[in-house]
PDB file of C-alpha atoms in Angstrom:
ATOM      1  CA  TYR A1286       0.123  -0.065  -0.512  1.00 82.00           C
ATOM      2  CA  SER A1287       0.868   3.739   0.032  1.00 83.00           C
ATOM      3  CA  VAL A1288       0.834   6.045   1.647  1.00 80.00           C
ATOM      4  CA  ASP A1289       3.030   9.351   3.288  1.00 78.00           C
ATOM      5  CA  MET A1290       4.318   8.802   6.650  1.00 77.00           C
ATOM      6  CA  MET A1291       5.251  12.252   7.280  1.00 73.00           C
ATOM      7  CA  GLY A1292       2.178  13.639   5.494  1.00 70.00           C
ATOM      8  CA  SER A1293       0.666  15.964   8.151  1.00 68.00           C
ATOM      9  CA  CYS A1294      -2.839  15.439   9.487  1.00 69.00           C
ATOM     10  CA  GLU A1295      -5.114  18.492   8.813  1.00 68.00           C
ATOM     11  CA  TYR A1296      -6.671  18.040  12.611  1.00 70.00           C
ATOM     12  CA  ILE A1297      -3.838  17.725  14.224  1.00 69.00           C
ATOM     13  CA  PRO A1298      -0.947  20.366  12.924  1.00 65.00           C
ATOM     14  CA  GLN A1299       2.374  20.154  14.121  1.00 64.00           C
ATOM     15  CA  GLU A1300       6.011  19.608  12.721  1.00 66.00           C
ATOM     16  CA  LEU A1301       7.269  16.801  11.129  1.00 59.00           C
ATOM     17  CA  PHE A1302      10.371  14.632  12.848  1.00 62.00           C
ATOM     18  CA  GLU A1303      10.598  11.779  12.216  1.00 62.00           C
ATOM     19  CA  CYS A1304      10.352   9.065  14.908  1.00 63.00           C
ATOM     20  CA  TYR A1305      13.496   7.273  16.024  1.00 60.00           C
ATOM     21  CA  SER A1306      11.899   4.559  18.144  1.00 64.00           C
ATOM     22  CA  GLU A1307      13.461   1.418  17.206  1.00 68.00           C
ATOM     23  CA  SER A1308      10.504  -0.112  17.935  1.00 70.00           C
ATOM     24  CA  CYS A1309       8.039   1.081  16.112  1.00 74.00           C
ATOM     25  CA  GLU A1310      10.394   2.100  12.411  1.00 79.00           C
ATOM     26  CA  ILE A1311       8.912   0.615   9.613  1.00 83.00           C
ATOM     27  CA  TYR A1312      10.361   1.251   5.969  1.00 88.00           C
ATOM     28  CA  PRO A1313       9.379   1.193   2.520  1.00 91.00           C
ATOM     29  CA  ILE A1314      10.032  -1.609  -0.005  1.00 91.00           C
ATOM     30  CA  ASP A1315      12.199  -1.244  -3.132  1.00 92.00           C
ATOM     31  CA  ASP A1316      11.072   0.594  -6.210  1.00 89.00           C
ATOM     32  CA  ASP A1317      12.035  -3.960  -8.190  1.00 90.00           C
ATOM     33  CA  GLU A1318       9.333  -4.794  -5.216  1.00 89.00           C
ATOM     34  CA  ILE A1319       6.118  -2.844  -6.429  1.00 87.00           C
ATOM     35  CA  PRO A1320       3.613  -4.788  -8.883  1.00 82.00           C
ATOM     36  CA  ASP A1321       3.321  -2.421 -11.690  1.00 82.00           C
ATOM     37  CA  THR A1322      -0.763  -3.213 -11.600  1.00 79.00           C
ATOM     38  CA  ILE A1323      -0.930  -1.477  -8.252  1.00 80.00           C
ATOM     39  CA  ARG A1324       1.391   1.595  -9.769  1.00 81.00           C
ATOM     40  CA  GLU A1325      -0.691   1.392 -12.450  1.00 80.00           C
ATOM     41  CA  ILE A1326      -4.543   1.692 -10.563  1.00 77.00           C
ATOM     42  CA  ASP A1327      -2.972   4.292  -8.014  1.00 77.00           C
ATOM     43  CA  SER A1328      -1.945   6.674 -10.021  1.00 75.00           C
ATOM     44  CA  GLN A1329      -5.150   6.496 -12.099  1.00 74.00           C
ATOM     45  CA  GLU A1330      -7.967   6.280  -9.626  1.00 67.00           C
ATOM     46  CA  HIS A1331      -8.845   9.271  -7.020  1.00 57.00           C
ATOM     47  CA  ASN A1332     -12.647   8.782  -6.717  1.00 55.00           C
ATOM     48  CA  PHE A1333     -13.650   5.905  -4.671  1.00 54.00           C
ATOM     49  CA  GLU A1334     -17.606   5.149  -4.557  1.00 52.00           C
ATOM     50  CA  LEU A1335     -17.779   4.104  -0.359  1.00 48.00           C
ATOM     51  CA  ASP A1336     -14.544   6.210   0.425  1.00 47.00           C
ATOM     52  CA  GLY A1337     -14.882  10.213   0.198  1.00 46.00           C
ATOM     53  CA  TRP A1338     -12.034  10.312   1.230  1.00 48.00           C
ATOM     54  CA  ALA A1339      -9.236   9.046  -1.031  1.00 46.00           C
ATOM     55  CA  ARG A1340      -8.708  11.954  -2.354  1.00 48.00           C
ATOM     56  CA  TRP A1341      -6.975  13.667   0.485  1.00 54.00           C
ATOM     57  CA  ASP A1342      -5.279  11.349   0.963  1.00 56.00           C
ATOM     58  CA  MET A1343      -3.723  10.297  -2.339  1.00 59.00           C
ATOM     59  CA  PRO A1344      -0.590   8.040  -3.177  1.00 61.00           C
ATOM     60  CA  SER A1345       3.147   8.770  -2.357  1.00 77.00           C
ATOM     61  CA  GLU A1346       6.323   7.158  -3.965  1.00 83.00           C
ATOM     62  CA  ASP A1347       6.651   5.132  -0.924  1.00 88.00           C
ATOM     63  CA  TYR A1348       5.531   1.552  -0.472  1.00 91.00           C
ATOM     64  CA  TYR A1349       4.870  -0.769   2.133  1.00 90.00           C
ATOM     65  CA  ASP A1350       4.755  -4.533   2.763  1.00 88.00           C
ATOM     66  CA  THR A1351       2.463  -5.207   5.753  1.00 84.00           C
ATOM     67  CA  ASP A1352       4.241  -8.455   5.644  1.00 82.00           C
ATOM     68  CA  GLN A1353       7.678  -7.298   5.871  1.00 85.00           C
ATOM     69  CA  PHE A1354       6.859  -4.943   8.669  1.00 83.00           C
ATOM     70  CA  PRO A1355       3.194  -6.498  10.594  1.00 82.00           C
ATOM     71  CA  GLU A1356       0.797  -4.674  12.751  1.00 81.00           C
ATOM     72  CA  GLU A1357       3.412  -5.292  15.990  1.00 81.00           C
ATOM     73  CA  TYR A1358       3.340  -4.112  20.325  1.00 87.00           C
ATOM     74  CA  THR A1359       6.054  -1.605  19.769  1.00 85.00           C
ATOM     75  CA  GLY A1360       5.517  -0.037  23.248  1.00 85.00           C
ATOM     76  CA  TYR A1361       4.030   3.157  22.135  1.00 83.00           C
ATOM     77  CA  ASP A1362       0.627   4.873  24.053  1.00 85.00           C
ATOM     78  CA  GLY A1363      -1.410   6.444  21.507  1.00 86.00           C
ATOM     79  CA  SER A1364      -3.994   6.896  24.140  1.00 89.00           C
ATOM     80  CA  ASP A1365      -3.300  10.960  23.933  1.00 87.00           C
ATOM     81  CA  VAL A1366      -4.502  10.211  19.720  1.00 86.00           C
ATOM     82  CA  TRP A1367      -7.243   8.439  20.519  1.00 91.00           C
ATOM     83  CA  LYS A1368      -8.595  10.313  22.132  1.00 91.00           C
ATOM     84  CA  PHE A1369      -8.421  13.483  20.432  1.00 89.00           C
ATOM     85  CA  ILE A1370      -9.722  11.239  17.155  1.00 90.00           C
ATOM     86  CA  HIS A1371     -12.994   9.656  19.906  1.00 91.00           C
ATOM     87  CA  GLU A1372     -13.869  13.782  20.807  1.00 89.00           C
ATOM     88  CA  ARG A1373     -12.933  15.515  18.258  1.00 87.00           C
ATOM     89  CA  ILE A1374     -13.279  13.253  14.721  1.00 87.00           C
ATOM     90  CA  CYS A1375     -16.377  12.091  16.132  1.00 89.00           C
ATOM     91  CA  PHE A1376     -19.955  12.576  17.160  1.00 88.00           C
ATOM     92  CA  LYS A1377     -20.056  12.572  20.558  1.00 81.00           C
ATOM     93  CA  GLU A1378     -23.592  13.799  21.128  1.00 79.00           C
ATOM     94  CA  PHE A1379     -24.683  10.588  19.002  1.00 77.00           C
ATOM     95  CA  GLY A1380     -22.401   8.364  21.442  1.00 67.00           C
ATOM     96  CA  ASP A1381     -23.242   4.286  19.857  1.00 61.00           C
ATOM     97  CA  ASP A1382     -26.234   4.307  20.494  1.00 60.00           C
ATOM     98  CA  ALA A1383     -27.514   1.208  18.391  1.00 55.00           C
ATOM     99  CA  GLU A1384     -30.879   2.380  18.815  1.00 64.00           C
ATOM    100  CA  ASP A1385     -30.202   5.801  16.878  1.00 66.00           C
ATOM    101  CA  ASP A1386     -30.110   5.418  13.045  1.00 69.00           C
ATOM    102  CA  SER A1387     -28.117   8.193  12.522  1.00 81.00           C
ATOM    103  CA  TRP A1388     -25.719   7.805  10.518  1.00 87.00           C
ATOM    104  CA  ARG A1389     -22.931   9.131  12.361  1.00 88.00           C
ATOM    105  CA  VAL A1390     -23.485   6.412  14.877  1.00 90.00           C
ATOM    106  CA  ASP A1391     -22.390   4.399  12.610  1.00 91.00           C
ATOM    107  CA  PHE A1392     -20.028   6.600  11.985  1.00 91.00           C
ATOM    108  CA  ASN A1393     -18.785   6.349  15.465  1.00 92.00           C
ATOM    109  CA  LYS A1394     -18.853   2.340  15.708  1.00 93.00           C
ATOM    110  CA  ALA A1395     -17.041   2.121  13.282  1.00 94.00           C
ATOM    111  CA  VAL A1396     -14.210   3.884  14.412  1.00 94.00           C
ATOM    112  CA  SER A1397     -14.276   2.664  18.009  1.00 95.00           C
ATOM    113  CA  GLY A1398     -14.336  -0.895  15.978  1.00 95.00           C
ATOM    114  CA  LEU A1399     -11.105   0.460  14.483  1.00 95.00           C
ATOM    115  CA  HIS A1400      -9.633   0.962  17.789  1.00 95.00           C
ATOM    116  CA  SER A1401     -10.815  -2.396  18.760  1.00 96.00           C
ATOM    117  CA  MET A1402      -8.882  -4.268  15.882  1.00 95.00           C
ATOM    118  CA  ILE A1403      -5.879  -2.424  16.928  1.00 93.00           C
ATOM    119  CA  SER A1404      -6.191  -2.973  20.819  1.00 94.00           C
ATOM    120  CA  ALA A1405      -6.253  -6.912  19.874  1.00 95.00           C
ATOM    121  CA  GLN A1406      -2.772  -6.778  17.731  1.00 92.00           C
ATOM    122  CA  VAL A1407      -1.539  -4.699  21.166  1.00 92.00           C
ATOM    123  CA  ILE A1408      -3.053  -7.373  23.436  1.00 94.00           C
ATOM    124  CA  ARG A1409      -1.453 -10.050  21.321  1.00 94.00           C
ATOM    125  CA  GLY A1410       1.856  -8.432  20.788  1.00 92.00           C
ATOM    126  CA  ILE A1411       2.223  -8.273  23.926  1.00 93.00           C
ATOM    127  CA  GLY A1412       1.517 -11.981  24.267  1.00 94.00           C
ATOM    128  CA  LYS A1413       3.570 -12.908  21.688  1.00 92.00           C
ATOM    129  CA  LYS A1414       6.478 -11.135  24.080  1.00 91.00           C
ATOM    130  CA  VAL A1415       5.397 -12.793  27.390  1.00 92.00           C
ATOM    131  CA  ALA A1416       5.543 -16.227  25.421  1.00 93.00           C
ATOM    132  CA  ALA A1417       9.561 -15.962  24.139  1.00 92.00           C
ATOM    133  CA  GLY A1418      10.498 -14.263  27.983  1.00 92.00           C
ATOM    134  CA  GLU A1419      11.359 -10.887  26.257  1.00 89.00           C
ATOM    135  CA  THR A1420      10.869  -7.784  29.137  1.00 86.00           C
ATOM    136  CA  ILE A1421       8.598  -5.050  28.291  1.00 86.00           C
ATOM    137  CA  GLU A1422       9.493  -2.079  30.740  1.00 81.00           C
ATOM    138  CA  GLU A1423       6.024  -0.110  29.355  1.00 81.00           C
ATOM    139  CA  GLU A1424       3.350  -0.297  31.836  1.00 85.00           C
ATOM    140  CA  TRP A1425       1.069  -2.536  29.445  1.00 87.00           C
ATOM    141  CA  ASN A1426       3.189  -6.318  30.153  1.00 90.00           C
ATOM    142  CA  ASP A1427       0.159  -8.661  30.814  1.00 93.00           C
ATOM    143  CA  PRO A1428      -2.351  -9.115  27.471  1.00 93.00           C
ATOM    144  CA  ALA A1429      -4.752 -10.971  30.464  1.00 95.00           C
ATOM    145  CA  VAL A1430      -5.139  -7.593  32.783  1.00 95.00           C
ATOM    146  CA  GLU A1431      -4.956  -5.222  28.857  1.00 94.00           C
ATOM    147  CA  TYR A1432      -8.062  -7.456  27.463  1.00 96.00           C
ATOM    148  CA  GLU A1433      -9.830  -7.093  30.167  1.00 96.00           C
ATOM    149  CA  ARG A1434      -9.095  -2.988  30.198  1.00 95.00           C
ATOM    150  CA  ARG A1435      -9.116  -2.647  26.489  1.00 95.00           C
ATOM    151  CA  LEU A1436     -11.665  -4.864  25.291  1.00 96.00           C
ATOM    152  CA  SER A1437     -14.312  -6.711  27.216  1.00 96.00           C
ATOM    153  CA  PRO A1438     -17.864  -5.655  28.455  1.00 94.00           C
ATOM    154  CA  THR A1439     -16.520  -4.641  32.674  1.00 95.00           C
ATOM    155  CA  GLY A1440     -13.346  -2.129  30.877  1.00 94.00           C
ATOM    156  CA  GLU A1441     -13.080   0.730  29.386  1.00 93.00           C
ATOM    157  CA  ASN A1442     -15.896   0.735  26.363  1.00 92.00           C
ATOM    158  CA  PRO A1443     -18.373  -1.885  27.254  1.00 93.00           C
ATOM    159  CA  LYS A1444     -19.195  -2.129  23.744  1.00 93.00           C
ATOM    160  CA  ALA A1445     -14.888  -2.426  22.127  1.00 95.00           C
ATOM    161  CA  LEU A1446     -15.974  -5.803  20.806  1.00 95.00           C
ATOM    162  CA  GLU A1447     -19.610  -5.424  19.312  1.00 94.00           C
ATOM    163  CA  ASN A1448     -17.994  -2.317  17.587  1.00 94.00           C
ATOM    164  CA  LEU A1449     -15.176  -4.701  16.259  1.00 96.00           C
ATOM    165  CA  TYR A1450     -17.568  -7.689  14.962  1.00 96.00           C
ATOM    166  CA  PHE A1451     -19.158  -4.050  13.478  1.00 95.00           C
ATOM    167  CA  GLY A1452     -15.703  -3.239  11.714  1.00 94.00           C
ATOM    168  CA  TYR A1453     -15.578  -6.692  10.086  1.00 93.00           C
ATOM    169  CA  MET A1454     -19.436  -6.770   9.203  1.00 94.00           C
ATOM    170  CA  LEU A1455     -18.380  -2.932   7.639  1.00 93.00           C
ATOM    171  CA  VAL A1456     -15.215  -4.618   5.842  1.00 90.00           C
ATOM    172  CA  LEU A1457     -16.968  -7.740   5.129  1.00 89.00           C
ATOM    173  CA  SER A1458     -19.586  -5.527   3.094  1.00 91.00           C
ATOM    174  CA  ALA A1459     -17.483  -3.630   0.798  1.00 87.00           C
ATOM    175  CA  VAL A1460     -15.689  -7.550   0.165  1.00 85.00           C
ATOM    176  CA  ALA A1461     -19.159  -8.326  -1.069  1.00 86.00           C
ATOM    177  CA  LYS A1462     -19.701  -5.380  -2.921  1.00 86.00           C
ATOM    178  CA  ALA A1463     -16.706  -5.383  -5.160  1.00 83.00           C
ATOM    179  CA  ARG A1464     -16.626  -9.568  -5.811  1.00 82.00           C
ATOM    180  CA  GLU A1465     -16.523  -8.796  -8.798  1.00 82.00           C
ATOM    181  CA  ARG A1466     -13.001  -6.888  -9.201  1.00 77.00           C
ATOM    182  CA  LEU A1467     -11.454  -8.885  -6.646  1.00 77.00           C
ATOM    183  CA  LEU A1468     -11.830 -12.670  -8.104  1.00 77.00           C
ATOM    184  CA  SER A1469     -10.905 -10.823 -11.763  1.00 77.00           C
ATOM    185  CA  GLU A1470      -7.986  -9.044 -10.149  1.00 70.00           C
ATOM    186  CA  CYS A1471      -7.127 -13.014  -7.988  1.00 68.00           C
ATOM    187  CA  GLU A1472      -7.557 -14.439 -11.366  1.00 67.00           C
ATOM    188  CA  SER A1473      -5.546 -12.050 -13.461  1.00 63.00           C
ATOM    189  CA  ALA A1474      -3.147 -10.475 -11.363  1.00 54.00           C
ATOM    190  CA  GLY A1475      -0.482 -13.068 -11.929  1.00 52.00           C
ATOM    191  CA  GLY A1476       2.664 -13.025  -9.954  1.00 48.00           C
ATOM    192  CA  SER A1477       1.412  -8.858  -8.852  1.00 51.00           C
ATOM    193  CA  ILE A1478      -0.038 -11.293  -5.414  1.00 57.00           C
ATOM    194  CA  ASP A1479       1.162 -13.279  -3.226  1.00 62.00           C
ATOM    195  CA  ALA A1480      -0.780 -16.571  -4.399  1.00 68.00           C
ATOM    196  CA  GLY A1481      -0.809 -17.039  -0.818  1.00 68.00           C
ATOM    197  CA  ALA A1482      -3.600 -13.789  -0.184  1.00 66.00           C
ATOM    198  CA  ALA A1483      -4.846 -14.402  -3.640  1.00 68.00           C
ATOM    199  CA  ALA A1484      -5.980 -18.485  -2.732  1.00 73.00           C
ATOM    200  CA  LYS A1485      -6.919 -16.983   1.098  1.00 71.00           C
ATOM    201  CA  LEU A1486      -9.260 -13.993  -1.003  1.00 68.00           C
ATOM    202  CA  LEU A1487     -10.705 -16.863  -3.296  1.00 71.00           C
ATOM    203  CA  GLU A1488     -11.690 -18.508  -0.636  1.00 74.00           C
ATOM    204  CA  ILE A1489     -13.499 -15.802   1.628  1.00 70.00           C
ATOM    205  CA  LEU A1490     -15.017 -14.559  -1.842  1.00 66.00           C
TER     206      LEU A1490
END
């Protein structure tokens, strides 16, 4: 995927500087590793029926591979960022009450679901480090405790898991809507898509 890691957020104007934490640094892949089909699609597609914001985040020259740098626990404290997102970008007056049919409620639930997904990845990462016998200096060093705090019905957000499922439902709905195109891409991709990923996608579709 292509993204400008140094791009400034229009909601939080800030001085741009590189993060020198070794635990969370990632690097773009080499140019010769970028499939031509992906680069061509990114250069041509600016409008998406389901993603009106795509025009504000145009592809950059840098491409990253989630297989090379999978989501892991880095020890980074993103609580201030999430607080800003939930309080300033979401619609606080609507909450996430399922009885309210406003699209703003769905937006809040989708953001909460994304937050829950990242929390689940963090918890898994903590568990992997504990199992490997690594020392965790941060206060978040017990996966069971973090699950109770971040995701359980008695934690900080009682609807964290419910909203995680809601986000999953949105992803499945988007995949279903793009089914024919995804099938076509998998069948004609050749070497531009990892064979294992293509096989898994075809199984889902």
